[in-house]
CSV table of C-alpha atoms in Angstrom, one decimal:
chain,number,residue,atom,x,y,z
R,1,MET,CA,69.9,150.6,-150.2
R,2,PHE,CA,71.7,147.9,-148.3
R,3,GLY,CA,68.7,146.6,-146.3
R,4,TRP,CA,69.3,143.0,-147.5
R,5,LEU,CA,72.8,143.2,-146.0
R,6,LYS,CA,71.5,144.2,-142.6
R,7,LYS,CA,68.8,141.5,-142.8
R,8,LYS,CA,71.4,138.9,-143.5
R,9,ASP,CA,73.6,140.1,-140.7
R,10,ARG,CA,70.7,139.9,-138.2
R,11,LYS,CA,69.9,136.4,-139.3
R,12,GLN,CA,73.5,135.3,-139.1
R,13,THR,CA,73.8,136.9,-135.6
R,14,ALA,CA,70.6,135.2,-134.5
R,15,ALA,CA,71.8,131.9,-135.8
R,16,PHE,CA,75.1,132.2,-133.9
R,17,GLU,CA,73.3,133.2,-130.7
R,18,LEU,CA,70.8,130.3,-131.0
R,19,TYR,CA,73.6,127.8,-131.8
R,20,THR,CA,75.5,129.1,-128.7
R,21,ALA,CA,72.4,128.7,-126.6
R,22,MET,CA,72.0,125.1,-127.9
R,23,VAL,CA,75.6,124.2,-127.1
R,24,THR,CA,75.5,125.9,-123.7
R,25,GLN,CA,72.4,123.9,-122.8
R,26,ALA,CA,74.1,120.7,-124.0
R,27,ARG,CA,77.1,121.4,-121.8
R,28,ARG,CA,75.0,121.5,-118.6
R,29,PRO,CA,76.6,119.1,-116.1
R,30,ASP,CA,73.4,117.4,-115.0
R,31,PHE,CA,73.0,115.8,-118.4
R,32,TYR,CA,76.3,113.9,-117.8
R,33,ALA,CA,76.3,113.6,-114.0
R,34,LYS,CA,72.6,112.8,-113.5
R,35,LEU,CA,71.2,111.6,-116.8
R,36,GLY,CA,74.1,109.4,-117.7
R,37,VAL,CA,75.0,111.0,-121.1
R,38,PRO,CA,78.6,109.9,-121.8
R,39,ASP,CA,81.0,112.9,-121.2
R,40,THR,CA,82.9,112.2,-124.4
R,41,MET,CA,83.3,114.0,-127.7
R,42,GLU,CA,80.6,111.7,-129.1
R,43,GLY,CA,78.3,112.1,-126.1
R,44,ARG,CA,78.6,115.9,-126.3
R,45,PHE,CA,78.0,115.9,-130.1
R,46,ASP,CA,74.9,113.7,-129.7
R,47,LEU,CA,73.5,115.9,-127.0
R,48,ILE,CA,74.0,118.9,-129.2
R,49,LEU,CA,72.1,117.0,-131.9
R,50,VAL,CA,69.2,116.3,-129.5
R,51,HIS,CA,69.0,120.1,-128.9
R,52,ALA,CA,69.3,120.8,-132.6
R,53,PHE,CA,66.4,118.4,-133.2
R,54,VAL,CA,64.2,120.3,-130.7
R,55,LEU,CA,65.2,123.8,-132.0
R,56,PHE,CA,64.9,122.8,-135.7
R,57,ARG,CA,61.6,121.2,-135.2
R,58,ARG,CA,60.2,124.5,-133.8
R,59,LEU,CA,61.8,126.5,-136.6
R,60,LYS,CA,60.5,124.2,-139.3
R,61,ALA,CA,56.9,124.3,-138.0
R,62,ASP,CA,54.3,126.1,-140.2
R,63,ASP,CA,54.8,129.4,-138.3
R,64,GLY,CA,58.6,128.9,-138.1
R,65,ASP,CA,61.6,130.2,-140.0
R,66,LYS,CA,63.2,127.4,-142.1
R,67,ASP,CA,65.9,129.9,-143.4
R,68,LEU,CA,67.0,130.6,-139.8
R,69,ALA,CA,67.2,126.8,-139.2
R,70,GLN,CA,69.5,126.5,-142.2
R,71,HIS,CA,71.7,129.3,-140.9
R,72,ILE,CA,72.0,127.5,-137.6
R,73,PHE,CA,72.9,124.3,-139.3
R,74,ASP,CA,75.6,126.1,-141.2
R,75,VAL,CA,77.0,127.7,-138.1
R,76,MET,CA,76.9,124.3,-136.3
R,77,PHE,CA,78.9,122.5,-139.0
R,78,ALA,CA,81.3,125.4,-139.4
R,79,ASP,CA,82.0,125.2,-135.6
R,80,LEU,CA,82.5,121.5,-135.8
R,81,ASP,CA,85.0,122.0,-138.7
R,82,GLN,CA,86.9,124.7,-136.7
R,83,ASN,CA,87.0,122.5,-133.6
R,84,MET,CA,88.5,119.6,-135.7
R,85,ARG,CA,91.1,122.0,-137.2
R,86,GLU,CA,92.1,123.1,-133.7
R,87,MET,CA,92.6,119.4,-132.8
R,88,GLY,CA,95.0,119.1,-135.7
R,89,ILE,CA,92.9,117.1,-138.0
R,90,GLY,CA,93.8,117.7,-141.7
R,91,ASP,CA,91.5,118.8,-144.5
R,92,VAL,CA,90.9,115.3,-145.9
R,93,GLY,CA,90.2,113.9,-142.4
R,94,ILE,CA,87.8,116.8,-141.7
R,95,LEU,CA,85.9,116.3,-144.9
R,96,LYS,CA,85.4,112.6,-144.1
R,97,ARG,CA,84.3,113.4,-140.5
R,98,ILE,CA,82.0,116.2,-141.5
R,99,ARG,CA,80.3,113.8,-144.0
R,100,LYS,CA,79.9,111.2,-141.3
R,101,MET,CA,78.6,113.8,-138.8
R,102,SER,CA,76.1,115.1,-141.3
R,103,LYS,CA,74.9,111.6,-142.0
R,104,SER,CA,74.6,111.0,-138.3
R,105,TYR,CA,72.8,114.2,-137.8
R,106,HIS,CA,70.2,113.4,-140.5
R,107,GLY,CA,69.7,109.9,-139.2
R,108,ARG,CA,69.2,111.0,-135.6
R,109,ILE,CA,66.7,113.8,-136.6
R,110,VAL,CA,64.6,111.2,-138.5
R,111,ALA,CA,64.8,108.7,-135.5
R,112,TYR,CA,63.9,111.4,-133.0
R,113,GLU,CA,61.0,112.7,-135.1
R,114,GLU,CA,59.7,109.2,-135.5
R,115,GLY,CA,60.1,108.6,-131.8
R,116,VAL,CA,58.2,111.8,-130.9
R,117,GLN,CA,55.4,110.9,-133.3
R,118,SER,CA,55.2,107.2,-132.2
R,119,GLY,CA,55.4,107.5,-128.4
R,120,ALA,CA,57.7,107.4,-125.4
R,121,ALA,CA,58.9,103.8,-126.0
R,122,GLU,CA,60.1,104.7,-129.5
R,123,LEU,CA,61.7,107.9,-128.5
R,124,ALA,CA,63.5,106.0,-125.7
R,125,ALA,CA,64.7,103.4,-128.2
R,126,ALA,CA,66.1,106.2,-130.5
R,127,LEU,CA,67.8,107.9,-127.6
R,128,ASP,CA,69.2,104.6,-126.3
R,129,ARG,CA,70.6,103.8,-129.8
R,130,ASN,CA,72.1,107.2,-130.4
R,131,LEU,CA,72.7,109.4,-127.3
R,132,TYR,CA,73.5,106.4,-125.1
R,133,ALA,CA,75.1,104.2,-127.7
R,134,ASP,CA,78.4,103.7,-125.9
R,135,CYS,CA,77.1,103.3,-122.3
R,136,ASP,CA,74.8,101.6,-119.9
R,137,VAL,CA,71.9,103.9,-118.9
R,138,SER,CA,69.3,103.2,-116.3
R,139,ASP,CA,65.6,103.1,-117.3
R,140,GLU,CA,65.1,106.1,-114.9
R,141,GLN,CA,67.8,108.1,-116.7
R,142,LEU,CA,66.5,107.2,-120.1
R,143,MET,CA,62.9,108.0,-119.3
R,144,ALA,CA,64.0,111.3,-117.7
R,145,MET,CA,65.7,112.2,-121.0
R,146,VAL,CA,62.5,111.3,-122.9
R,147,GLY,CA,60.6,113.6,-120.6
R,148,TYR,CA,63.2,116.3,-121.1
R,149,VAL,CA,62.8,116.1,-124.9
R,150,HIS,CA,59.1,116.4,-124.6
R,151,ASP,CA,59.4,119.3,-122.1
R,152,ALA,CA,61.8,121.1,-124.4
R,153,LEU,CA,59.6,120.7,-127.4
R,154,ALA,CA,56.6,122.0,-125.4
R,155,ALA,CA,58.7,124.9,-124.0
R,156,LEU,CA,59.9,126.0,-127.5
R,157,GLU,CA,56.4,125.7,-128.9
R,158,LYS,CA,55.4,128.5,-126.5
R,159,GLN,CA,58.3,130.7,-127.6
R,160,THR,CA,57.6,133.0,-130.5
R,161,ILE,CA,59.6,132.8,-133.7
R,162,LEU,CA,60.3,136.5,-133.4
R,163,GLN,CA,62.1,135.8,-130.1
R,164,MET,CA,64.2,133.2,-132.0
R,165,GLN,CA,64.8,135.6,-134.9
R,166,ASN,CA,66.2,137.9,-132.3
R,167,GLY,CA,68.6,135.2,-131.1
R,168,ALA,CA,66.7,134.1,-127.9
R,169,VAL,CA,65.7,130.6,-127.0
R,170,HIS,CA,65.0,129.1,-123.6
R,171,PHE,CA,65.4,125.4,-122.9
R,172,PRO,CA,64.0,123.9,-119.7
R,173,ASP,CA,66.3,122.8,-117.0
R,174,ALA,CA,67.7,119.2,-117.2
R,175,PRO,CA,65.6,116.9,-115.0
R,176,LYS,CA,67.0,116.0,-111.6
R,177,VAL,CA,67.2,112.3,-111.2
R,178,ALA,CA,69.2,110.2,-108.8
R,179,VAL,CA,72.2,108.5,-110.4
R,180,ASP,CA,71.8,104.8,-110.5
R,181,ALA,CA,74.7,103.4,-108.5
R,182,THR,CA,74.7,100.1,-110.4
R,183,HIS,CA,76.0,101.8,-113.6
């Protein structure tokens, strides 16, 4: 009788678990210490968006689950809202920031998709413009991040949608590159 309720709960649970996996991956220290992603609120947000792009691209594929992608998106922005409230930002400020973050999210997704479709140089330019906007990044670090995005896309293509619907996703390890001492 209440099968639809259980189905919705399972999808919500899976969305939360996938979002948590995405954030956990984006918090790996190597992205900041080795790949030069700025360890700031903006840098962390942008790295979450890189992982959102990878995950959502898989979920929006022909054999994907667009509804689950929407649930994850909703969880992501609810979490951002909650984090801002915990920082003491008021309702009006949160609304403005959420709008700005949503616009940033959509712009980055388009830029990363165009970069993946067009080649490494275009993806590197999109990452440099967005993920590395506020810092100097070495060519080695930037190209390692390009390689990581491609590796992550390939790794998720091999994972079944059923695994994701059960809340499981596995991202590859962050590449190990030497930190450029000139930056």
